[in-house]
Coordinates of C-alpha atoms in Angstrom, one line a residue:
Chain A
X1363 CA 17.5 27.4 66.2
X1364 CA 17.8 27.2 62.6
X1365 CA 18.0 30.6 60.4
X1366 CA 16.2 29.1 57.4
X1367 CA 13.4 26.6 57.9
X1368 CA 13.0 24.4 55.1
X1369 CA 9.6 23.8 54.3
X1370 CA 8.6 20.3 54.8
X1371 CA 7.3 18.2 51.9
X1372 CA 6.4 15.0 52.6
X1373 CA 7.4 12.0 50.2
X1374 CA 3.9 11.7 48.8
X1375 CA 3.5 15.0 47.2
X1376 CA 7.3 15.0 45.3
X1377 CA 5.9 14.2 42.0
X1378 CA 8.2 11.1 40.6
X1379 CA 10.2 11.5 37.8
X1380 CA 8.7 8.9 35.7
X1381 CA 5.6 10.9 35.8
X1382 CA 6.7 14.0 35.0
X1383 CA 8.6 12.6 32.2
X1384 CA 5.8 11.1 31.1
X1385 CA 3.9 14.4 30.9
X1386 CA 6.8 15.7 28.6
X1387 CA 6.7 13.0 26.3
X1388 CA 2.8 13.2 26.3
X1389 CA 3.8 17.2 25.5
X1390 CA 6.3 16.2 23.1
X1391 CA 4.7 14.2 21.2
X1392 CA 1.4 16.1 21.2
X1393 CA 3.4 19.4 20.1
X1394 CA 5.3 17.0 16.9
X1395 CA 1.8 15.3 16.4
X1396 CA 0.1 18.3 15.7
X1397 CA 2.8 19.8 13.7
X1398 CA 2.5 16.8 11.4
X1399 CA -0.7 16.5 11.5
X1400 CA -0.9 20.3 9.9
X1401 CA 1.2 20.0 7.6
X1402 CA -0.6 16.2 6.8
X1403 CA 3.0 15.1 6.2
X1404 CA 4.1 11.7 7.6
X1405 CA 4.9 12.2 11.5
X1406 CA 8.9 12.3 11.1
X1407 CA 11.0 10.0 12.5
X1408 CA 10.2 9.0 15.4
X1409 CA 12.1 9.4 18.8
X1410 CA 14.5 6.0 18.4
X1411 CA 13.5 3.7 21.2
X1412 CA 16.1 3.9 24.4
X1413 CA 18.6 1.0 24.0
X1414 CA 17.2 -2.0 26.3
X1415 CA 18.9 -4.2 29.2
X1416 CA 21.4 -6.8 28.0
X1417 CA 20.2 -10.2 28.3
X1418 CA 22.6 -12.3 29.7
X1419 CA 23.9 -16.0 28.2
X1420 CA 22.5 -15.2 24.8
X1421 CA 24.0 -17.9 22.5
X1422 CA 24.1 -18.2 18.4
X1423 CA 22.2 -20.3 17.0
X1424 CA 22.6 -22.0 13.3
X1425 CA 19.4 -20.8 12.2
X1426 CA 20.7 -17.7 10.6
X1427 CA 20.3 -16.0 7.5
X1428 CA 23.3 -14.8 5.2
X1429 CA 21.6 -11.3 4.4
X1430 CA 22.3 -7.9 6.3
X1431 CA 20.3 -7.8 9.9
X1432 CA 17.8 -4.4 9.4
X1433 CA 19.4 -1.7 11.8
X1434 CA 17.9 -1.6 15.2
X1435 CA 16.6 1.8 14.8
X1436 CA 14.7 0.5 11.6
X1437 CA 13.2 -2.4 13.3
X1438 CA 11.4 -0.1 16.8
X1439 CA 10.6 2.6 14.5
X1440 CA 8.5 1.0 11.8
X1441 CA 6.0 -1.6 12.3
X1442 CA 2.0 -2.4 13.1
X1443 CA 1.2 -2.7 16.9
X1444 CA -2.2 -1.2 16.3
X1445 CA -3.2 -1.5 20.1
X1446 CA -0.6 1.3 20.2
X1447 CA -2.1 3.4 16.8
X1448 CA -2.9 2.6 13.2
X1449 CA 0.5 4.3 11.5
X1450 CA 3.7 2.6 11.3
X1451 CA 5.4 4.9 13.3
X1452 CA 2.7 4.1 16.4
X1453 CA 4.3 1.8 18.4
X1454 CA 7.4 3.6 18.6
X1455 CA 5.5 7.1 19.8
X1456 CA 3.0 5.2 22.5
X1457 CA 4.2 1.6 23.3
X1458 CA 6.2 3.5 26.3
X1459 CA 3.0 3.2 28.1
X1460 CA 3.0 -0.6 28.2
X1461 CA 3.8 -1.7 31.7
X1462 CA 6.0 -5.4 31.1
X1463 CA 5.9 -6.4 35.1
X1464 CA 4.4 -7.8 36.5
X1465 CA 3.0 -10.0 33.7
X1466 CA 2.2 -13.4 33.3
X1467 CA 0.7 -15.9 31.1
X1468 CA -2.2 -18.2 31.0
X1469 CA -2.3 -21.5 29.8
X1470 CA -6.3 -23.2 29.4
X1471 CA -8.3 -25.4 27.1
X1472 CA -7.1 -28.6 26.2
X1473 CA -4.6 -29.1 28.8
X1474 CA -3.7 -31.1 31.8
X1475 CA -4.7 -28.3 34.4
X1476 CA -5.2 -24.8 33.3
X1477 CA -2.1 -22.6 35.0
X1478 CA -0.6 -19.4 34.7
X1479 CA 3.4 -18.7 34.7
X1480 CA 5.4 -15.7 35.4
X1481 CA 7.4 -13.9 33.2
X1482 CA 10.6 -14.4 35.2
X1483 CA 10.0 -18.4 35.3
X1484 CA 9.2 -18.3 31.6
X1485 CA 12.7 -16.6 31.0
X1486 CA 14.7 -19.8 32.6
X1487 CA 12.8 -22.2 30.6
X1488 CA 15.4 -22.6 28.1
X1489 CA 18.3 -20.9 26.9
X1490 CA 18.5 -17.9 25.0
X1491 CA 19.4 -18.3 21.4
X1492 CA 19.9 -15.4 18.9
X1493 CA 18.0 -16.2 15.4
X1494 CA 18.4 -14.3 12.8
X1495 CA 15.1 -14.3 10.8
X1496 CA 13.8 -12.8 7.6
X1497 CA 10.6 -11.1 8.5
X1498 CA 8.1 -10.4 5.9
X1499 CA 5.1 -8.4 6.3
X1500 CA 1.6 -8.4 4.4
X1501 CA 2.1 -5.4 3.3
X1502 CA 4.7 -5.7 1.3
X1503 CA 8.0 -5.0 3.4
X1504 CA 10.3 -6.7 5.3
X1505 CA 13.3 -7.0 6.9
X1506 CA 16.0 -9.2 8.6
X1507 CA 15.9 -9.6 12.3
X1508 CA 17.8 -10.9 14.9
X1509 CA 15.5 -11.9 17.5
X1510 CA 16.2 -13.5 21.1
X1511 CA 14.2 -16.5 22.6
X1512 CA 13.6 -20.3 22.6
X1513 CA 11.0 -22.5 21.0
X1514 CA 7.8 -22.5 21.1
X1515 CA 7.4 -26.1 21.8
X1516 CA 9.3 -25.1 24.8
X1517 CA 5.6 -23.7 25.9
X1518 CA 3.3 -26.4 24.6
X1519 CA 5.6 -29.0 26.6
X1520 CA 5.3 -27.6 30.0
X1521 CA 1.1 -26.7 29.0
X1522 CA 0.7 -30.4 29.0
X1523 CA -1.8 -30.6 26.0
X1524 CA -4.5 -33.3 26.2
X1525 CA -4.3 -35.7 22.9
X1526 CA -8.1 -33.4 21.9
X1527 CA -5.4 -30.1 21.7
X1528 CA -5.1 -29.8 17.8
X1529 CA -5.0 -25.7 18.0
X1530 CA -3.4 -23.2 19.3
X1531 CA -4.6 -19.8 20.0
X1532 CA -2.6 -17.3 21.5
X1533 CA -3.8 -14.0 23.4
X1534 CA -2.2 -10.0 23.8
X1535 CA -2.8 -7.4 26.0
X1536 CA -5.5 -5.6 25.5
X1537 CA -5.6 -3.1 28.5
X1538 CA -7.3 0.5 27.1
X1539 CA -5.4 2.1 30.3
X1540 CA -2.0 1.0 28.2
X1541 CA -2.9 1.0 24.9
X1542 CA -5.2 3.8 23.6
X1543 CA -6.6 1.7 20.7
X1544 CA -8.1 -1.0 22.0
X1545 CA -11.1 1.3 22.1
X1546 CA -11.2 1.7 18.7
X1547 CA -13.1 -1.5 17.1
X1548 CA -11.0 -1.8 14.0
X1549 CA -10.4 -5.2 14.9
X1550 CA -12.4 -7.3 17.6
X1551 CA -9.9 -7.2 20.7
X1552 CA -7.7 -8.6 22.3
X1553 CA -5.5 -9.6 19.1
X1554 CA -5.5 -13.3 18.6
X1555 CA -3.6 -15.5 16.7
X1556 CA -3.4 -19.2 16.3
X1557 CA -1.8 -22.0 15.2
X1558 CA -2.1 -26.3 14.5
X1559 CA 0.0 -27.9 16.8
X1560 CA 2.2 -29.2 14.6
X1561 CA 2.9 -25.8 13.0
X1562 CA 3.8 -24.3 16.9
X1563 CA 5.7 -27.8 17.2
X1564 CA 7.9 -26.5 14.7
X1565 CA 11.7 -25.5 15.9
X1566 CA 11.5 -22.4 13.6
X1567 CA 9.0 -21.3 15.9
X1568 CA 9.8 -19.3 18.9
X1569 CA 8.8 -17.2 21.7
X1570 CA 11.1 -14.3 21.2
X1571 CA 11.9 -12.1 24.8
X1572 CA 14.8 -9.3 22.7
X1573 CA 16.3 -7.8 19.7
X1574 CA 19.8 -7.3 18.8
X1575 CA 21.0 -8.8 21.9
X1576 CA 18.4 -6.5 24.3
X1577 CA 15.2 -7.2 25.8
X1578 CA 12.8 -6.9 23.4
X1579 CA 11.5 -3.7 23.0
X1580 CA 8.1 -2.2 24.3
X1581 CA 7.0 -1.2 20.2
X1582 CA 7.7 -4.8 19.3
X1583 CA 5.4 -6.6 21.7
X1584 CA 7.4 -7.1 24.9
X1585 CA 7.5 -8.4 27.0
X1586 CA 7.3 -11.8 24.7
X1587 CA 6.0 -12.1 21.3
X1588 CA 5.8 -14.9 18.8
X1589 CA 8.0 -15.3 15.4
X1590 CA 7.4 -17.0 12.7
X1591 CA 9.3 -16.5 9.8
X1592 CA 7.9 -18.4 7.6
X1593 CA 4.6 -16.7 8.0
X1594 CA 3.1 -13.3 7.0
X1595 CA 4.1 -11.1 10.0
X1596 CA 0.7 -10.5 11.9
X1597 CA 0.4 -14.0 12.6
X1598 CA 3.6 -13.7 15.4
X1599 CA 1.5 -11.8 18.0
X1600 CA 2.7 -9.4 20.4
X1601 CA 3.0 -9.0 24.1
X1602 CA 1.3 -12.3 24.5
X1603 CA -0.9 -12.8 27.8
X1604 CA -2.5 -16.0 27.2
X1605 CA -2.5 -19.4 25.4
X1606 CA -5.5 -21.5 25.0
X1607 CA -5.1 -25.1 23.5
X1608 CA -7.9 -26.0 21.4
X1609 CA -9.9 -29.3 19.5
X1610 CA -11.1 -26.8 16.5
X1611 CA -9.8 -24.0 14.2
X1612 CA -10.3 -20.8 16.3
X1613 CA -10.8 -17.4 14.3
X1614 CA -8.4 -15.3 14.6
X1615 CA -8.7 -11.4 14.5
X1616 CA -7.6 -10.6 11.4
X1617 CA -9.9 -13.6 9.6
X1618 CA -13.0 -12.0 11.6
X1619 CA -12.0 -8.4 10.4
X1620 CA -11.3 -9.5 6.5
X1621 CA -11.7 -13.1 5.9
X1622 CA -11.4 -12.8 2.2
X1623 CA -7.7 -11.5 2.7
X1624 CA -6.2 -12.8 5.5
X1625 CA -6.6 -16.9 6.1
X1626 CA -5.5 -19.0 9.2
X1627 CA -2.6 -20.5 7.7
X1628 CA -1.2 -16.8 6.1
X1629 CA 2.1 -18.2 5.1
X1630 CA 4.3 -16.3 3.0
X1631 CA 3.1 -17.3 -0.9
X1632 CA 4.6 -15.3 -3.8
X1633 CA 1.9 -17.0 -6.1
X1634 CA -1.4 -15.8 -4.0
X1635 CA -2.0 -12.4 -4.2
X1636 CA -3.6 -10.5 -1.6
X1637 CA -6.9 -9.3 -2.7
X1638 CA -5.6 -5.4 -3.1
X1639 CA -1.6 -6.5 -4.1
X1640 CA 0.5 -8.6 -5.5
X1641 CA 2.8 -11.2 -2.9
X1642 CA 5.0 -11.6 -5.6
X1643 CA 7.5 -8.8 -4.3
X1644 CA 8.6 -7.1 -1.4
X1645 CA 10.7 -4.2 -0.6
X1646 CA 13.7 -4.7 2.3
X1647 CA 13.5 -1.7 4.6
X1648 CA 15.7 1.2 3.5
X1649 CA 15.9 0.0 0.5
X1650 CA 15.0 1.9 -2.8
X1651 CA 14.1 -1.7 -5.7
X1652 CA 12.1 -4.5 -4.3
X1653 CA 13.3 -8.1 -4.3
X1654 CA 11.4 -11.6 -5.0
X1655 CA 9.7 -13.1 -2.4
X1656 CA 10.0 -16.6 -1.6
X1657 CA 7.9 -19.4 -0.9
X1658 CA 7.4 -19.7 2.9
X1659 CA 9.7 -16.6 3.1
X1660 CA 12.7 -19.2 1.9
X1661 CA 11.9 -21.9 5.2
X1662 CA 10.0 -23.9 2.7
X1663 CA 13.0 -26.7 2.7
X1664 CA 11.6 -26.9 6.4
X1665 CA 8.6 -26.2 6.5
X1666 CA 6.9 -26.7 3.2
X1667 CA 6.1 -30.9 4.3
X1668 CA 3.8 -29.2 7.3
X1669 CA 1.5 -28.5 4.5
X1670 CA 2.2 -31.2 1.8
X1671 CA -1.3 -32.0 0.1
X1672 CA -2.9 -29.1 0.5
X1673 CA -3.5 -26.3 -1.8
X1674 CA -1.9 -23.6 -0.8
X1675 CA -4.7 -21.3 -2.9
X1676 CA -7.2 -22.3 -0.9
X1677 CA -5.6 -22.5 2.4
X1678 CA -3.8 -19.2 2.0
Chain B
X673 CA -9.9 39.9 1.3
X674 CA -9.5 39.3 -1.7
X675 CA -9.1 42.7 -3.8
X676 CA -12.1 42.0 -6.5
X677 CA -9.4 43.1 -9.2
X678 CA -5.7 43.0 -10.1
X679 CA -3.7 45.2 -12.4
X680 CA -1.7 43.2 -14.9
X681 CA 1.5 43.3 -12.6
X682 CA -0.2 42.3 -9.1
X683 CA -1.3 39.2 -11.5
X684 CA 2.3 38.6 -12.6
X685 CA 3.5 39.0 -8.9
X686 CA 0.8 36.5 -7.4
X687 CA 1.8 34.3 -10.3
X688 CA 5.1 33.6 -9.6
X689 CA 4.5 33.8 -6.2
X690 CA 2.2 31.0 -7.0
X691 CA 4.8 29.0 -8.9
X692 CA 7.2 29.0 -5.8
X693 CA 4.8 28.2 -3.2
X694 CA 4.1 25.1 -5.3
X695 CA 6.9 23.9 -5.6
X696 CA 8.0 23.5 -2.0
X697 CA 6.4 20.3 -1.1
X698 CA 8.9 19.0 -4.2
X699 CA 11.6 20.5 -2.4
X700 CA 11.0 19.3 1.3
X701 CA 10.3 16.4 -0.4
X702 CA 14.2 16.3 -2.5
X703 CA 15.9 18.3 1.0
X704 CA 14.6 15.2 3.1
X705 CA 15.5 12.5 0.3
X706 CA 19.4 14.0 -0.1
X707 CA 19.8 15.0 3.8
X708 CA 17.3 14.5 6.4
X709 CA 16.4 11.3 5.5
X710 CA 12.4 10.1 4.7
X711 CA 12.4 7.2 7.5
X712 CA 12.6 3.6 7.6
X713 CA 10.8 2.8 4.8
X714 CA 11.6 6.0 2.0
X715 CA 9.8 4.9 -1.3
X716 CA 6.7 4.3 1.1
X717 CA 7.3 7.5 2.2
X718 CA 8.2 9.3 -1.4
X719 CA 5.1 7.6 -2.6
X720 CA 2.7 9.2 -0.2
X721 CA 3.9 12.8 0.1
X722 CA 3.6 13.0 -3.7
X723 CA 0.6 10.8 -3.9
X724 CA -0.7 13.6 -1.2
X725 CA -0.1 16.5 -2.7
X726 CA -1.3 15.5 -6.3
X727 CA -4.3 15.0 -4.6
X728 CA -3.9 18.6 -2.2
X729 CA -3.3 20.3 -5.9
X730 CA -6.2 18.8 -7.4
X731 CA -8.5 20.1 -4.7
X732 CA -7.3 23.3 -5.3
X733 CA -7.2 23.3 -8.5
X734 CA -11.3 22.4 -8.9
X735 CA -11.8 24.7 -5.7
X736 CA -10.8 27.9 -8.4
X737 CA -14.3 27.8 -9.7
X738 CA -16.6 27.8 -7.0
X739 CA -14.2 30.5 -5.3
X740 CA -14.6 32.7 -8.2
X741 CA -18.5 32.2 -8.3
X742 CA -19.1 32.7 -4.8
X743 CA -16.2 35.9 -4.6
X744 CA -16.9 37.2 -7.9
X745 CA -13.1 37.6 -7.9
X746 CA -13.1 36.7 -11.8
X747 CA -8.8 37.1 -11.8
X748 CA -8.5 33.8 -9.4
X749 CA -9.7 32.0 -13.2
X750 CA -5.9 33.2 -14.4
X751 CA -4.1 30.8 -11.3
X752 CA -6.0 27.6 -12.4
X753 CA -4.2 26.6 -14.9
X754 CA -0.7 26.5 -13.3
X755 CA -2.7 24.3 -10.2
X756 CA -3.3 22.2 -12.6
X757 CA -0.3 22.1 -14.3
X758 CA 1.1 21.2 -10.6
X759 CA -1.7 18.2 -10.0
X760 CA 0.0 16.9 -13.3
X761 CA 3.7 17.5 -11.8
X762 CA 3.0 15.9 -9.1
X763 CA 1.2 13.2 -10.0
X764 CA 4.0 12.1 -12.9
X765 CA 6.1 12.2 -9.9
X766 CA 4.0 9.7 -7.8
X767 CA 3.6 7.9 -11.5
X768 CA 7.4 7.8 -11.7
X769 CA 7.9 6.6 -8.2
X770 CA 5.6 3.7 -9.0
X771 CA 7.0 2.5 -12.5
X772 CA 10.9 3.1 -11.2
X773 CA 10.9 1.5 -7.6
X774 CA 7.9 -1.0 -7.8
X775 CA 8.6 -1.8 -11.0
X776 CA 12.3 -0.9 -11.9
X777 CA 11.0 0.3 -15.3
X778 CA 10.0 -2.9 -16.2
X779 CA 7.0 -2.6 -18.6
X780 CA 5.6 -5.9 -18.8
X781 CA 5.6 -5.7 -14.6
X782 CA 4.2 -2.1 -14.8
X783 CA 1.1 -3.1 -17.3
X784 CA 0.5 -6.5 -15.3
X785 CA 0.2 -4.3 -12.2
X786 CA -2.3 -1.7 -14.2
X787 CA -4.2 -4.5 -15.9
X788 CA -4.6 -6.8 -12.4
X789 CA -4.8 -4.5 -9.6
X790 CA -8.3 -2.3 -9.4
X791 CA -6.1 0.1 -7.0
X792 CA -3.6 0.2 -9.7
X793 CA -5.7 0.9 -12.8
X794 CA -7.7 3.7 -11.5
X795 CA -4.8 5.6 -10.2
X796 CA -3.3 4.9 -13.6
X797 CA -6.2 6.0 -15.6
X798 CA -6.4 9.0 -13.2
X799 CA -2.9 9.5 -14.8
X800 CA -3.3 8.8 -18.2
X801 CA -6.7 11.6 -18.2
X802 CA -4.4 14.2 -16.9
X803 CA -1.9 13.9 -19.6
X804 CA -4.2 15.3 -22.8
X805 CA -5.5 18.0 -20.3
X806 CA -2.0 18.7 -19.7
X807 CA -1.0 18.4 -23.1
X808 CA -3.7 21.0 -24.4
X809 CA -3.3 23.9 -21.4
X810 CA -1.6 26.4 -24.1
X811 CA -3.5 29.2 -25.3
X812 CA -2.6 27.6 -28.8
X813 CA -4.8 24.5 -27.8
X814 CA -7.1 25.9 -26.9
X815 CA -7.8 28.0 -30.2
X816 CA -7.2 25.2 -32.3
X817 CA -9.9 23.1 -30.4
X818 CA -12.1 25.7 -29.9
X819 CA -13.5 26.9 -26.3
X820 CA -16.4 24.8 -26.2
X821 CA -14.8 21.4 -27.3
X822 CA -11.6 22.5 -25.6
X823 CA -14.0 23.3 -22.1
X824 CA -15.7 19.7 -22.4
X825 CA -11.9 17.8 -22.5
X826 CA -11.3 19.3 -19.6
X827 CA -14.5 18.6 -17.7
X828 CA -12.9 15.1 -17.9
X829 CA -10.5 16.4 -14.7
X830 CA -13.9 15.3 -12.4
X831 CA -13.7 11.9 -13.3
X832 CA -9.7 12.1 -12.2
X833 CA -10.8 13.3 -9.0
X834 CA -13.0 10.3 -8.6
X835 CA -10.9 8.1 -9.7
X836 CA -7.8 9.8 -7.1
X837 CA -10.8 9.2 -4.2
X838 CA -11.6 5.1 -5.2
X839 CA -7.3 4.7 -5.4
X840 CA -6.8 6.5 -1.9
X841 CA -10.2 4.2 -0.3
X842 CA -8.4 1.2 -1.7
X843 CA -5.0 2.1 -0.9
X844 CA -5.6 2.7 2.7
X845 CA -6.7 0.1 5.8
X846 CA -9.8 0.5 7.1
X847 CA -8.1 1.2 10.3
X848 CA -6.7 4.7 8.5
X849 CA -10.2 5.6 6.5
X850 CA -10.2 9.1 7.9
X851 CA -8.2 10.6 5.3
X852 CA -9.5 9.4 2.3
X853 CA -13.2 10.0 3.9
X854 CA -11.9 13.9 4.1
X855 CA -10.7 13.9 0.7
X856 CA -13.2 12.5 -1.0
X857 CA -15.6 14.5 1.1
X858 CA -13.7 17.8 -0.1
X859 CA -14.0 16.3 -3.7
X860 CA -17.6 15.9 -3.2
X861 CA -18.1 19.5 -2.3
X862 CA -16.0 20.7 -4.8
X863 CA -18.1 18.6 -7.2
X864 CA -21.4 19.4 -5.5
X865 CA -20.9 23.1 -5.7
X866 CA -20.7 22.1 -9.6
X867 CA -24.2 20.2 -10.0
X868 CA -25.7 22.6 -8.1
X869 CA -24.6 25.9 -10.0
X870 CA -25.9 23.6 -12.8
X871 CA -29.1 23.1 -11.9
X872 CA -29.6 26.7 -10.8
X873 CA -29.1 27.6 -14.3
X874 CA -30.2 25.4 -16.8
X875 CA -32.5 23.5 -14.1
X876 CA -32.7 19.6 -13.7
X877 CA -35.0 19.1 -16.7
X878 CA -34.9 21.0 -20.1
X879 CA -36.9 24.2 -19.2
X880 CA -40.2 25.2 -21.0
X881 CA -40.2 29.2 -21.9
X882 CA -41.8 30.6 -19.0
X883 CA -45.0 31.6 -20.2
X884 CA -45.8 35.5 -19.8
X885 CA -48.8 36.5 -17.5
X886 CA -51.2 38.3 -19.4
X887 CA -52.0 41.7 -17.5
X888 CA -54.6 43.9 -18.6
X889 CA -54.9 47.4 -17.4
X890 CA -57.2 48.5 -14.7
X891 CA -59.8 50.1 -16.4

């Protein structure tokens, strides 16, 4: 007979780590929110993202820029996700909650058959290429970033567009359970973006799946984002769930929440101002001066002939 | 809580007591620049903490009046003038972080940005409005203007309030309106309090003399 009996507990009722870890972040960061939030200072630097998973068989690429990658920390700690929050520091406090499997994404409109492919088939597609971008932000920031993925043509081959496809309008998450503020109408959700086909054609444009090397972090839209560098920032959407091929212009959410300041094409133009700022300058993360911007973010020697004819004022 | 009077040293003590409290947001502000660091993005970061508390400063400085009319504590009077003196320090600070990082010092940069950006000018001329007021807070100003002239100068610290308000609106998304909604709310109060006092005296329109009611005795 045994001197102590153990009470027994059964499986169910042994609260899991990952919840009860959750409730200490949630503590956490309710405790440092409020704290700021007294003292209406900036919430202080936010708790640096956990280093992700390497991804295996990642290989340079040549499209590289010569200027000083942004440090990791830098790039998951300041940046608009604002399903996640409206403050730069946002994503970095609440993306934890985005769940990146299963996931999948949907391919419809103009295309052969409407289909939907899985994250893990998407991932074999092609192979991995590191590309180190400038990124350049509405705002007025920006940084340099070495992103993971493969082209985004890489997608619009296997969606088999019809010859009607001239648009492309891409879909993210928008689950309230995850992401606190999609309930908030600040913009009208999901986030969309969009593209011509000839612009997503492009071989600067890519599906990006890490950073530095890693999977791509939850705070910048894993579990696959788009980039494109030669664009303002908010038009390479996050944590992308869907992909619609279309025959007209869709509206994206940014043009529906401020169509006098934010246009389809939103390419990076140092001679169109934003209606509250000058483009003319921008100011590279951490640092103190601001630099010149350049046209298309300094792809115009490969991209500017996408646009040739058109003026760039009024297609801004 | 507030005793209704102070002897000549409680008023020197809650003066300088005064002077230090104000200046720590300038030096969490220079601790965090030289050691803990202000983030991934510091000038953003420089620029709102000292856009902030010019703003925080101004508020208090315009909340002295309606505090001393609703408290009767007449000595509070004696601490506006330092607030204000702050709202200037710490708005040449946000001034200075503006014309040195945006602008590098660069004056034909720094007036393009004044002249074409509405968000720009009005914080600007919020600026330039502060700096006579500042320039004329001695006791020697004010004789040699004389109190009434020297009084209506400084009424002109209302429209710097306004204008702070329109530059925080425009500064801001509309996805992070809540701030500027409570400052401008505050402001409003502030103001409010103001008009009304105004009106309570001297009445909306010039007042007729109130014409006496003729009594006779009972007989």
């Amino acid at each position: 007979m045994p001197i102590l009996r153990l009470p027994k507990i059964p499986a169910a009722e042994i609260t899991d780590p990952a919840v009860y870890a959750q409730r200490r972040r949630f503590l956490q960061a309710t405790a440092a929110g409020l704290a700021a939030g007294a003292l209406h200072l900036p919430a202080q630097a936010a708790p640096a993202a956990a280093r992700g998973e390497k991804l295996p068989d990642v290989r340079p690429s040549t499209w590289r820029v010569d200027e000083k990658p942004t440090p990791f920390e830098t790039i998951v700690s300041y940046g608009n996700f604002y399903e996640f929050g409206p403050d730069k520091d946002s994503p970095a406090k609440h993306a934890h909650r985005l769940q990146t499997r299963p996931w999948s994404v949907f391919v419809e409109g103009e295309v052969k058959k409407p289909q939907r492919f899985a994250i893990e088939d998407i991932l074999k597609w092609a192979p991995l290429e590191e590309r180190i971008y400038r990124f350049r932000c509405v705002e007025g920031w920006s940084m340099v970033v070495p992103w993971v993925g493969f082209p985004l043509a890489e997608l619009v081959k296997r969606a088999e567009p019809t010859s009607q496809a001239k648009f492309v309008e891409f879909v993210s998450l928008a689950d309230p359970a995850q992401m606190p503020y999609v309930r908030v109408p600040v913009l009208d959700w999901p986030y969309t973006e969009g593209l011509r086909l000839d612009e997503a054609m492009h071989p600067l444009a890519i599906i990006a799946v890490g950073l530095y090397g890693e999977v791509l972090p939850k705070p910048n839209g894993a579990p696959l984002r788009l980039v494109l560098p030669w664009k303002y920032g908010f038009k390479s959407a996050k944590s992308i769930v869907g992909v619609r091929f279309l025959r007209e212009m869709p509206r994206t959410a940014w043009m529906k929440a401020s169509p006098a300041e934010y246009g389809f094409y939103s390419n990076v133009n140092p001679d169109v101002p934003h209606r509250r700022w000058s483009q003319s300058h921008e100011r590279r993360l951490g640092e103190f001066g601001k630099r010149p911007t350049l046209p298309f973010n300094g792809y115009a020697e490969h991209v500017a002939s996408l646009y040739a004819g058109m003026d760039l004022r009024k297609f801004y | 809580m507030l005793p209704p009077a102070l002897t000549d040293r409680q008023l020197a003590a809650v003066k300088a007591a005064l002077f230090l409290a104000a200046l720590l947001p300038a030096a969490h502000l220079a601790w965090d620049l030289a050691f803990a660091g202000l983030g991934p993005n510091p000038v953003e970061a420089l620029q709102r903490r000292t856009g902030t508390w010019t703003f925080n400063f101004l508020l208090l400085t315009l909340a002295i009046t309606p505090l001393r009319g609703i408290t009767g504590r007449h000595w509070l009077i004696r601490l506006r003038r330092m607030l204000g003196l702050y709202t200037f320090f710490y708005g040449t600070l946000h001034f200075l972080t503006f014309i040195g990082f945006d602008h590098a010092f660069d004056v034909d940069a720094i007036a393009r940005d004044v002249l074409k950006r509405p968000f720009a000018t009005v914080g600007f001329a919020a600026w330039a409005i502060m700096l006579p007021l500042a320039l004329t807070s001695t006791n020697a100003a004010i004789r040699a203007l004389g109190g009434k002239r020297w009084q209506a100068l400084h009424r002109s610290v209302y429209a710097v309030g306004i204008l702070a308000a329109i530059h925080y609106f425009w500064l801001v998304k509309a996805t992070a309106i809540l701030w500027p909604i409570l400052y401008a709310t505050l402001l409003a109060l502030l103001l409010g309090w103001r008009a009304r006092e105004r009106i309570r005296r001297y009445g909306p329109w010039p007042s007729l003399p109130k014409v006496q009611e003729i009594r006779f005795f009972r007989k």
